[in-house]
XYZ file of C-alpha atoms in Angstrom:
686
model
C 8.075 -17.683 -44.960
C 8.647 -16.231 -41.327
C 11.121 -18.035 -38.867
C 10.404 -20.422 -36.120
C 9.378 -17.621 -33.383
C 12.383 -20.215 -30.560
C 15.385 -19.707 -33.226
C 14.938 -15.425 -33.914
C 12.232 -12.841 -35.404
C 12.722 -9.646 -37.910
C 10.580 -7.156 -37.126
C 8.390 -7.349 -40.048
C 8.097 -10.853 -39.075
C 7.222 -9.744 -35.474
C 4.166 -7.525 -37.655
C 3.122 -10.928 -39.317
C 3.215 -13.072 -36.168
C 1.077 -10.293 -33.274
C -1.358 -10.157 -36.498
C -1.642 -13.980 -36.789
C -2.276 -13.725 -33.117
C -4.639 -10.689 -33.154
C -6.724 -13.770 -35.424
C -6.856 -16.789 -33.570
C -7.662 -14.658 -30.333
C -10.719 -13.266 -32.368
C -11.503 -16.738 -33.220
C -11.290 -18.124 -29.990
C -13.855 -14.572 -28.938
C -16.044 -16.364 -31.205
C -16.297 -19.597 -29.103
C -16.905 -18.009 -25.673
C -19.891 -20.301 -24.547
C -20.313 -18.482 -20.809
C -20.972 -15.838 -18.761
C -17.983 -14.742 -16.439
C -16.676 -11.610 -13.602
C -14.550 -11.684 -11.327
C -16.286 -11.524 -7.699
C -13.525 -9.395 -5.533
C -13.568 -5.878 -7.754
C -16.045 -3.055 -8.745
C -14.470 -2.900 -11.760
C -16.388 -5.809 -14.216
C -13.279 -6.731 -16.558
C -11.021 -3.994 -15.866
C -9.190 -3.269 -19.302
C -12.393 -3.408 -21.158
C -14.054 -1.169 -18.791
C -11.394 1.467 -18.523
C -11.148 1.267 -22.406
C -14.718 1.265 -23.662
C -17.233 1.937 -20.360
C -18.657 -1.604 -20.706
C -18.749 -4.515 -18.382
C -17.981 -6.995 -20.142
C -19.925 -10.636 -18.543
C -20.713 -12.891 -21.639
C -19.506 -13.899 -25.542
C -21.894 -10.895 -27.116
C -19.958 -7.768 -24.836
C -16.747 -9.242 -25.556
C -17.806 -9.604 -29.093
C -18.514 -5.488 -29.079
C -15.228 -4.424 -26.865
C -13.296 -6.469 -28.457
C -14.595 -4.911 -31.855
C -15.016 -1.425 -30.471
C -11.288 -1.036 -29.209
C -10.142 -2.637 -32.781
C -9.398 -6.348 -31.817
C -7.138 -4.790 -29.068
C -5.202 -8.256 -27.815
C -5.318 -6.879 -23.921
C -9.356 -6.953 -24.249
C -9.272 -10.435 -26.257
C -6.486 -12.265 -23.331
C -8.688 -10.491 -20.499
C -12.302 -12.032 -22.146
C -11.061 -15.449 -22.622
C -9.091 -16.461 -19.208
C -11.740 -14.423 -17.568
C -14.178 -16.980 -18.807
C -11.534 -19.686 -18.797
C -11.684 -18.799 -14.784
C -14.928 -19.175 -14.483
C -15.071 -22.639 -16.224
C -12.575 -24.294 -13.944
C -11.865 -21.388 -11.048
C -8.370 -20.270 -10.290
C -5.092 -21.971 -10.504
C -3.505 -23.854 -6.789
C -1.600 -21.844 -5.213
C 1.573 -20.271 -6.006
C -0.737 -18.769 -8.293
C -2.482 -15.684 -7.470
C -4.911 -15.296 -10.472
C -7.094 -12.189 -10.402
C -5.876 -10.021 -7.767
C -8.638 -8.017 -5.646
C -8.976 -4.202 -5.164
C -8.461 -5.290 -1.812
C -4.906 -6.426 -1.984
C -3.890 -2.750 -4.620
C -5.879 -0.430 -2.307
C -3.147 -2.114 0.139
C -0.385 -1.424 -1.943
C -1.426 2.108 -2.813
C 0.349 3.842 -0.885
C 3.679 1.792 -1.387
C 3.119 3.011 -4.544
C 3.525 6.144 -3.173
C 6.112 6.602 -0.632
C 9.067 5.190 -2.972
C 9.374 1.816 -1.057
C 7.666 0.496 -4.125
C 9.433 2.754 -8.037
C 7.374 1.262 -10.015
C 5.849 -2.349 -11.918
C 7.509 -5.228 -13.900
C 5.823 -7.660 -15.733
C 8.478 -11.113 -16.789
C 6.739 -13.859 -18.883
C 7.512 -16.890 -20.623
C 10.006 -19.731 -19.939
C 14.127 -18.873 -19.239
C 16.673 -20.979 -20.488
C 18.648 -20.482 -17.161
C 17.103 -20.845 -13.652
C 19.933 -18.491 -12.667
C 19.866 -15.440 -14.505
C 16.273 -15.152 -13.987
C 16.557 -15.073 -9.971
C 19.558 -13.033 -10.505
C 16.879 -10.252 -12.491
C 14.148 -10.575 -9.361
C 16.699 -10.200 -7.110
C 17.735 -7.234 -9.431
C 14.440 -6.204 -9.900
C 13.444 -6.674 -5.622
C 16.572 -4.491 -4.150
C 16.117 -1.761 -6.334
C 12.371 -1.508 -5.080
C 10.168 -2.677 -8.172
C 7.163 -4.764 -7.434
C 7.249 -7.505 -10.026
C 4.726 -9.973 -11.603
C 5.646 -13.147 -12.840
C 3.663 -15.001 -16.087
C 4.288 -18.486 -17.383
C 7.188 -20.703 -17.428
C 9.933 -18.605 -15.290
C 7.315 -19.614 -11.994
C 8.100 -22.838 -11.654
C 11.588 -22.351 -13.037
C 12.326 -19.561 -10.207
C 10.426 -22.429 -7.445
C 13.197 -24.683 -8.577
C 16.079 -22.529 -7.636
C 14.641 -21.875 -4.847
C 13.426 -18.611 -5.562
C 10.417 -17.205 -2.974
C 7.505 -15.782 -4.170
C 4.639 -14.369 -3.416
C 3.199 -10.528 -2.257
C 5.648 -10.376 0.524
C 8.224 -11.169 -1.598
C 7.015 -8.664 -4.686
C 7.724 -10.911 -6.418
C 4.291 -12.229 -7.444
C 3.219 -15.605 -9.518
C -0.228 -14.614 -11.272
C -0.361 -17.681 -13.207
C 0.807 -20.823 -15.091
C 0.515 -19.393 -18.874
C 2.404 -15.556 -20.048
C -1.615 -15.138 -21.147
C -2.567 -14.557 -17.092
C 0.393 -11.520 -17.650
C -2.856 -9.299 -18.447
C -3.316 -9.307 -14.506
C -0.357 -6.606 -14.336
C -2.608 -4.992 -17.118
C -5.879 -5.168 -15.560
C -3.929 -3.758 -12.379
C -3.188 -0.857 -14.024
C -6.138 -0.226 -15.910
C -7.035 -0.101 -11.873
C -4.980 1.964 -10.684
C -5.966 4.585 -13.055
C -9.503 4.370 -11.908
C -8.993 4.044 -8.439
C -6.334 6.657 -7.895
C -5.433 8.235 -10.700
C -9.638 9.556 -11.203
C -9.974 8.168 -15.323
C -13.674 7.235 -15.874
C -14.228 4.713 -17.922
C -14.410 4.762 -21.375
C -11.851 7.448 -21.608
C -9.518 5.888 -23.279
C -7.455 9.135 -24.492
C -6.991 9.617 -20.659
C -6.018 6.311 -19.425
C -3.529 5.752 -22.275
C -1.642 8.802 -21.082
C -1.819 8.042 -17.727
C -0.398 4.982 -18.100
C 2.680 5.712 -20.329
C 3.358 9.002 -18.109
C 2.403 7.606 -14.525
C 2.212 4.285 -14.390
C 5.896 3.160 -14.138
C 6.202 -0.398 -15.555
C 8.537 -2.469 -18.108
C 7.680 -5.915 -18.773
C 10.301 -8.130 -19.722
C 10.292 -11.433 -22.045
C 12.159 -14.817 -21.571
C 12.067 -17.195 -25.252
C 9.376 -19.061 -26.713
C 6.409 -17.184 -26.908
C 3.357 -18.352 -29.077
C 1.567 -16.478 -31.958
C -0.908 -15.310 -29.262
C 1.380 -14.371 -26.892
C 3.386 -12.637 -28.913
C 0.164 -9.936 -29.869
C -0.851 -10.203 -26.291
C 2.856 -8.810 -24.841
C 3.290 -6.555 -28.118
C -0.364 -5.040 -27.206
C 1.240 -3.175 -24.017
C 3.291 -1.213 -26.039
C 0.117 1.132 -26.634
C -0.059 1.528 -23.162
C 4.251 2.995 -22.953
C 5.416 -0.217 -21.681
C 8.847 -1.012 -22.788
C 9.364 -4.552 -24.038
C 12.369 -6.154 -23.258
C 13.318 -9.423 -25.090
C 16.336 -12.282 -23.509
C 16.623 -13.278 -27.383
C 14.592 -14.739 -29.820
C 12.630 -10.862 -30.367
C 14.570 -8.855 -32.819
C 13.603 -4.982 -34.381
C 12.591 -1.090 -33.317
C 9.196 -2.292 -31.733
C 11.040 -4.151 -28.769
C 14.443 -3.930 -26.735
C 16.799 -5.919 -26.968
C 19.282 -6.505 -23.768
C 21.137 -9.136 -22.277
C 19.945 -10.882 -18.092
C 23.289 -8.564 -16.696
C 21.589 -5.489 -18.613
C 17.879 -5.773 -18.749
C 16.542 -3.954 -15.599
C 19.034 -0.888 -15.880
C 17.516 -0.829 -19.976
C 13.702 -0.853 -19.048
C 14.735 1.638 -15.468
C 16.265 3.776 -17.993
C 13.888 3.374 -20.530
C 10.661 4.878 -18.255
C 12.878 7.060 -16.313
C 12.958 5.397 -13.360
C 15.761 5.967 -10.937
C 16.914 4.519 -7.769
C 20.532 4.696 -5.906
C 21.059 1.660 -4.007
C 23.866 1.387 -1.743
C 24.872 -1.954 -0.781
C 24.909 -3.120 2.935
C 28.260 -5.745 3.392
C 26.170 -7.947 5.700
C 25.252 -11.782 4.697
C 21.840 -10.720 3.819
C 20.057 -8.607 1.040
C 18.290 -5.666 1.978
C 15.401 -4.553 0.208
C 11.717 -2.912 0.374
C 10.817 -6.003 -1.494
C 11.477 -7.997 1.914
C 9.834 -5.625 4.221
C 6.211 -7.633 3.320
C 7.262 -11.217 4.345
C 7.185 -13.516 7.429
C 9.048 -15.978 9.750
C 7.390 -18.488 11.044
C 7.204 -20.046 14.272
C 9.326 -23.504 12.648
C 11.316 -21.181 10.352
C 12.800 -18.883 13.254
C 16.333 -19.397 14.088
C 16.014 -17.229 17.520
C 13.565 -14.244 18.630
C 12.816 -11.287 20.897
C 10.369 -9.535 22.638
C 7.014 -10.160 21.149
C 6.105 -10.992 25.450
C 8.343 -14.106 25.746
C 11.277 -11.988 26.812
C 11.911 -8.238 27.306
C 12.955 -5.758 24.786
C 12.571 -2.934 23.912
C 13.888 0.376 20.604
C 15.185 3.207 21.403
C 15.900 6.182 19.193
C 17.772 9.260 20.904
C 19.847 12.384 19.553
C 23.822 13.208 20.897
C 25.539 15.913 20.734
C 27.918 16.710 17.865
C 30.910 14.491 18.906
C 29.420 11.980 21.017
C 28.863 9.125 19.301
C 31.340 7.149 16.519
C 29.194 7.466 13.030
C 28.974 3.881 11.742
C 29.682 2.309 15.512
C 28.116 -0.965 15.920
C 28.122 -2.347 19.946
C 26.389 -5.778 20.896
C 26.411 -6.186 24.564
C 25.477 -9.752 26.067
C 25.562 -13.246 24.252
C 25.332 -13.165 19.860
C 23.136 -15.907 18.389
C 25.840 -18.040 17.092
C 25.317 -19.008 21.114
C 22.093 -18.647 21.757
C 19.601 -22.222 21.693
C 17.753 -22.673 18.208
C 13.855 -21.877 18.603
C 14.859 -19.722 21.747
C 12.791 -16.124 23.404
C 15.924 -13.857 24.447
C 15.960 -10.207 25.404
C 16.710 -7.540 22.996
C 17.531 -3.981 23.466
C 17.750 -1.584 20.376
C 19.134 1.904 21.075
C 19.577 3.914 17.866
C 21.919 7.418 18.752
C 22.580 10.154 16.200
C 24.041 13.580 15.371
C 23.059 16.627 13.342
C 23.088 20.015 12.789
C 19.041 20.018 11.594
C 18.410 17.322 14.148
C 15.904 17.996 16.537
C 14.596 16.237 19.570
C 11.079 16.237 17.793
C 12.538 14.637 15.343
C 12.974 11.242 17.690
C 9.675 9.494 17.534
C 9.484 10.012 13.874
C 12.764 8.541 12.602
C 11.918 6.044 15.333
C 8.946 4.356 13.524
C 11.732 3.508 10.830
C 13.791 0.757 12.698
C 10.741 -1.020 11.934
C 10.826 -1.412 8.340
C 14.698 -1.098 7.748
C 14.480 -4.510 9.881
C 12.004 -5.919 7.620
C 14.155 -4.571 5.051
C 16.498 -7.582 5.543
C 15.936 -10.378 4.087
C 16.470 -12.578 6.999
C 15.072 -10.498 9.800
C 11.116 -10.218 10.634
C 10.005 -7.036 13.387
C 7.026 -5.556 14.816
C 5.446 -3.345 16.540
C 7.395 -0.935 18.328
C 8.509 1.119 21.236
C 8.769 -1.730 24.264
C 6.285 -4.227 22.230
C 8.342 -4.932 19.599
C 8.831 -8.751 18.210
C 11.798 -9.309 16.446
C 13.067 -12.635 14.833
C 15.869 -14.207 12.183
C 14.720 -16.910 10.431
C 17.243 -20.137 10.040
C 18.267 -19.255 6.806
C 19.561 -16.304 7.531
C 21.829 -17.527 10.151
C 23.002 -20.664 8.412
C 24.506 -17.617 6.151
C 25.813 -16.040 8.841
C 23.517 -13.369 9.841
C 24.106 -11.982 13.860
C 23.060 -9.388 16.074
C 25.725 -7.211 14.857
C 24.644 -6.880 11.029
C 21.152 -6.177 12.686
C 23.205 -2.900 13.527
C 25.357 -2.964 10.676
C 21.897 -2.535 8.649
C 20.379 0.376 10.894
C 23.138 2.461 11.104
C 23.523 2.466 7.566
C 20.174 2.664 6.133
C 18.967 6.112 8.842
C 22.558 7.402 7.034
C 21.090 5.979 3.280
C 18.050 7.769 3.980
C 18.804 10.553 6.010
C 21.725 12.209 4.263
C 20.812 16.081 5.322
C 19.401 15.228 9.010
C 21.960 12.713 10.140
C 26.012 13.572 10.918
C 26.464 10.363 12.198
C 24.641 7.276 13.950
C 25.687 4.766 15.829
C 24.147 1.650 17.165
C 23.547 -0.147 20.764
C 22.208 -3.984 20.524
C 21.970 -5.653 23.977
C 21.166 -9.194 24.580
C 22.104 -9.428 28.249
C 19.169 -9.447 30.656
C 19.550 -7.692 33.154
C 21.024 -4.722 30.976
C 17.794 -5.099 28.796
C 15.546 -4.372 31.556
C 17.346 -1.426 33.046
C 17.738 -0.029 28.998
C 13.700 -0.846 28.741
C 13.117 1.244 31.998
C 14.893 4.258 30.898
C 13.081 3.986 27.608
C 9.812 3.593 29.060
C 9.956 7.212 30.640
C 11.462 8.757 27.907
C 8.154 7.883 26.035
C 6.483 8.959 28.299
C 7.532 12.498 27.654
C 7.050 12.182 24.541
C 3.195 11.080 24.881
C 2.788 14.180 27.455
C 4.243 16.946 24.901
C 1.304 15.336 22.099
C -1.107 14.289 23.902
C -4.530 16.461 24.184
C -3.426 18.316 21.091
C -6.766 19.404 19.144
C -7.420 21.651 16.183
C -8.689 24.945 17.939
C -5.294 25.313 19.277
C -2.919 25.308 16.296
C -3.107 27.527 13.590
C -1.800 25.323 11.679
C -2.095 21.996 9.614
C -0.320 20.171 7.076
C -1.136 18.877 4.130
C -0.117 15.450 2.100
C 0.539 15.192 -1.712
C 2.544 12.096 -2.017
C -0.382 10.441 -3.721
C -0.556 13.262 -5.867
C 1.973 10.672 -7.962
C -1.421 8.524 -9.355
C -4.467 10.970 -8.046
C -3.060 14.287 -9.485
C -5.710 16.212 -7.803
C -5.760 14.944 -4.523
C -4.986 17.228 -1.456
C -5.198 15.824 2.167
C -5.046 17.955 5.112
C -3.944 16.464 8.285
C -4.808 17.781 11.743
C -4.224 17.070 14.890
C -6.922 15.586 15.325
C -7.954 14.183 12.304
C -5.228 12.043 10.945
C -4.205 11.060 6.806
C -6.904 8.947 5.009
C -4.664 6.258 5.020
C -3.263 6.257 8.147
C -0.048 6.571 8.101
C 0.709 10.094 8.939
C -0.226 12.027 11.792
C -0.570 15.928 12.003
C 3.000 15.770 13.785
C 4.284 13.616 10.929
C 3.246 16.090 8.735
C 4.882 19.251 10.673
C 8.205 16.768 11.429
C 8.435 15.945 6.879
C 8.473 19.708 6.140
C 11.215 20.716 8.722
C 12.903 17.600 7.623
C 11.665 18.349 4.002
C 11.042 21.560 3.210
C 9.894 21.133 -0.572
C 8.376 18.106 0.255
C 4.989 16.415 -0.243
C 3.632 17.560 4.231
C 3.026 21.178 3.319
C 2.216 23.922 6.294
C -1.422 24.977 5.800
C -2.613 28.616 7.072
C -6.072 27.159 8.179
C -6.991 31.544 7.766
C -10.275 33.011 9.008
C -13.276 30.658 9.959
C -16.086 29.831 7.135
C -18.498 27.388 9.103
C -17.318 25.452 12.802
C -19.231 23.214 12.621
C -18.005 21.470 9.190
C -14.975 22.864 9.514
C -14.213 24.676 6.443
C -11.361 27.829 6.972
C -10.315 30.702 4.362
C -6.528 29.386 4.151
C -7.615 25.732 3.715
C -9.762 26.421 0.620
C -7.372 28.649 -0.889
C -4.166 25.920 0.174
C -5.964 23.100 -1.649
C -7.605 25.195 -4.690
C -4.084 25.512 -5.387
C -2.527 22.448 -4.886
C -5.748 20.669 -6.666
C -4.949 23.066 -9.786
C -7.745 23.863 -9.301
C -10.263 21.570 -9.647
C -11.078 21.829 -5.832
C -13.058 25.089 -4.424
C -13.987 23.895 -0.902
C -12.652 21.560 1.513
C -14.915 20.795 5.295
C -12.506 19.148 6.936
C -15.104 17.660 9.616
C -18.111 17.485 7.274
C -19.035 13.736 4.956
C -22.068 16.473 3.058
C -20.862 19.297 2.193
C -17.359 19.546 0.542
C -15.771 16.894 1.949
C -11.862 15.909 1.429
C -11.249 14.504 -1.771
C -10.302 10.459 -1.764
C -6.705 9.029 -3.483
C -8.071 5.611 -3.528
C -5.348 4.494 -0.514
C -8.215 4.837 2.122
C -8.460 2.846 5.353
C -12.123 3.325 5.761
C -14.755 4.705 3.644
C -18.075 6.795 5.418
C -21.089 7.348 3.289
C -24.954 8.468 4.662
C -27.063 5.797 4.859
C -30.325 8.173 3.903
C -33.441 5.704 4.714
C -32.093 5.456 8.480
C -31.200 9.397 8.852
C -27.462 7.956 9.523
C -24.052 7.527 8.312
C -21.822 3.709 8.139
C -18.250 2.929 7.297
C -16.590 -0.292 6.487
C -13.188 -0.692 6.339
C -11.081 -1.857 2.990
C -10.460 -5.624 4.705
C -14.278 -6.424 4.881
C -15.432 -8.179 1.233
C -19.003 -8.872 2.102
C -22.017 -6.401 1.349
C -23.055 -3.629 3.445
C -26.331 -1.732 3.874
C -25.921 0.611 1.313
C -26.279 -2.199 -1.183
C -22.865 -1.810 -2.353
C -18.991 -3.647 -1.309
C -16.042 -1.723 -0.191
C -14.961 -2.326 -3.784
C -17.091 -1.271 -5.385
C -17.960 2.304 -3.255
C -14.597 2.839 -3.665
C -14.809 2.615 -7.217
C -16.971 5.855 -7.443
C -15.344 7.899 -5.192
C -11.250 6.914 -5.740
C -9.176 9.085 -8.035
C -8.848 12.408 -6.199
C -12.737 13.093 -6.560
C -14.575 15.049 -4.250
C -18.244 13.160 -3.255
C -20.988 14.936 -1.150
C -21.888 12.057 1.041
C -19.168 10.085 0.463
C -15.400 10.750 2.243
C -12.315 8.167 2.760
C -11.162 8.047 6.483
C -8.348 7.261 8.752
C -9.263 3.883 11.733
C -8.326 6.343 13.448
C -10.241 9.389 12.850
C -13.439 7.608 13.754
C -11.765 7.726 17.131
C -11.466 11.938 17.159
C -14.082 14.294 18.592
C -13.909 15.739 15.377
C -15.623 12.433 13.225
C -18.782 13.786 12.014
C -18.856 16.725 13.724
C -20.419 18.355 11.003
C -23.127 15.005 10.663
C -23.639 16.181 14.579
C -21.021 13.306 15.712
C -20.296 10.153 16.400
C -24.363 9.844 17.455
C -24.474 9.359 13.666
C -22.761 6.102 13.243
C -25.332 2.978 13.101
C -23.473 0.474 11.371
C -19.592 -0.867 10.673
C -18.503 -4.264 9.787
C -17.802 -6.626 12.753
C -14.165 -6.269 12.618
C -13.767 -3.093 12.932
C -16.146 -2.577 15.749
C -13.788 -5.702 17.348
C -10.699 -3.534 16.571
C -12.498 -0.165 17.832
C -14.016 -1.616 20.823
C -11.442 -1.222 23.328
C -11.091 2.425 22.646
C -14.098 3.068 21.071
C -16.190 1.652 24.026
C -14.547 3.823 26.353
C -14.467 6.965 24.308
C -18.831 6.049 23.950
C -19.041 6.284 27.875
C -17.034 9.375 28.501
C -19.527 10.901 25.812
C -22.471 9.669 27.870
C -23.505 7.104 25.376
C -22.747 3.984 27.207
C -24.899 2.112 25.587
C -24.441 3.722 22.090
C -21.868 0.783 21.296
C -24.079 -2.068 21.140
C -26.839 0.115 19.042
C -24.414 -0.177 16.141
C -24.847 -2.607 14.138
C -23.040 -4.661 11.912
C -23.407 -7.652 9.173
C -24.623 -10.621 11.829
C -27.496 -7.937 12.606
C -28.190 -6.124 9.145
C -26.870 -6.570 5.900
C -30.038 -5.222 4.465
C -31.223 -1.554 4.681
C -34.934 -3.144 6.373
C -32.440 -5.531 8.639
C -30.973 -2.069 9.548
C -34.274 0.028 9.853
C -36.099 -2.685 11.980
C -33.161 -3.310 13.824
C -32.138 0.408 14.763
C -35.990 1.630 15.624
C -36.091 -1.650 18.123
C -32.726 -0.023 20.772
C -34.203 3.381 19.658
C -30.510 4.778 18.025
C -29.867 8.092 18.782
C -29.467 9.131 14.483
C -33.794 8.528 14.092
C -34.275 11.359 16.010
C -31.259 14.145 15.196
C -31.839 16.315 12.384
C -32.346 14.800 8.728
C -29.521 14.580 6.815
C -30.887 15.605 3.857
């Protein structure tokens, strides 16, 4: 008779437990009594859909897929949890339950830019809150995005560990089986970014094993069903790491001190983390946090006090590496809750440093300040807003420590570029005002150098293949008038990134001979795209959504698509969750075009591309734009309104419908006819 699971089992016992657990899961599937689904996804029940292509929504389809996948415990767990959620609703906070497609797409860029190196799932109930907290802190510091399921969540909460997406510790649900949402995220990433087609099991498993850098950490005390569920993840290539109670060759045993390093080594996840000698943690895991007013000790800028930031190049020998200078009062002499002036001046030297690099490096101030566990930063230039939390202040954090954080991170992240970094922090009001005026002059000079750049004025564009980490055949082409589809990289960013890292993801693309001026097709671009997409994409038009549009990876800000019924094109941003006149939500649309696919009639784009003169040039320009969500319309209005007026269409902004005017294609048709939208009189799209 096999031993109690809490006292430890042998590898043979694990096999017996898995078989028993599978049988129990199968029995429960037979008792499903209601229909079920998740609303915020285009992938139905994602694991089942990815494995079989079947949209599971009831007992019959659940049983079919379970049998079709060889009594897969992941499928069973997914179906049972979806039915339970349909019956009782999502668990209340802090549990997230099923995570929407929109959130996953927002994480897309972090998954490819190096700020998230891998994924981890922790299930079960730890015996020690301290050891669990230490494991989670190590995962945060090593750039891992961690999901939690079961008793580990209340254990961490009782130890004062902050949970949530902002801290990259995501509490999925109260039971270990809620860890199935970790697996459904991997399945959706494969379909969103990796070009894996639903039902292509072999490609899904290969993608999960080779590209999903994922590990699973297990605390003792799981039931037979839960062990079967966890063991089922081995087929995806995830190492299962046990913290006691489970023995044998299939799962890897480890101690709390070694388990993170062991798991990362097994998946080939490499990270070099150097501790910064300041009294707060420093990691991208803290970048998404917020510090609310009631949580802050002091704040700077944000319209409440003058503030600015500036990075400038100096000559070799002019600065002392690592020097941090504070001019003015420190935090401990400031009133709690007060708003104070702040100037952040970073001075750098380096043999390879160029003046053109200044604004690109300066934008990293935002990231680095947010890496501090108790510091918060928004905006840039002279619009910055910085807060220090009460918790950080209680640990001894001062203005000086922000300077040490910045100096250390610039040297760590740009070792080949920078030879010395010095930081000056000014909190004396008059000196901040003087520095702010000097900085504004420098900002203006920078803007003058790049303002008005046009695609036809340069012979070289730049590529971005960062997303090939997840979408192997996707290639983004960045021009002065078309930013990367994620919205994060401009042409100048690409140019500087190449100069800083010649072997990196941003490579020069010689335009070559012109093939089609209207659509923006060039021989050199086609040649580069074919090579970089491993021969998958033969042609690429930079300005057309209809003919050979650029491929999509999945982390685009906006989707543009044709609406042939009204001879126009609509755009929908990923934050919009409602239905569009196309009859599809953003998630459904995104599910059809991601993963490096080239889909005529659809294109992933950035928000700023909508404001470009090249937007929809192949289809006749912005006069084709007939619908966008009101949220996006309001966001773009301050710039889009004047742009349309300058183009001779002062009334076009009001002729662009949103969901408050038209939710269906019929309503949209009526509205466009009523306002005489110019798209109706243009050349037919098809």
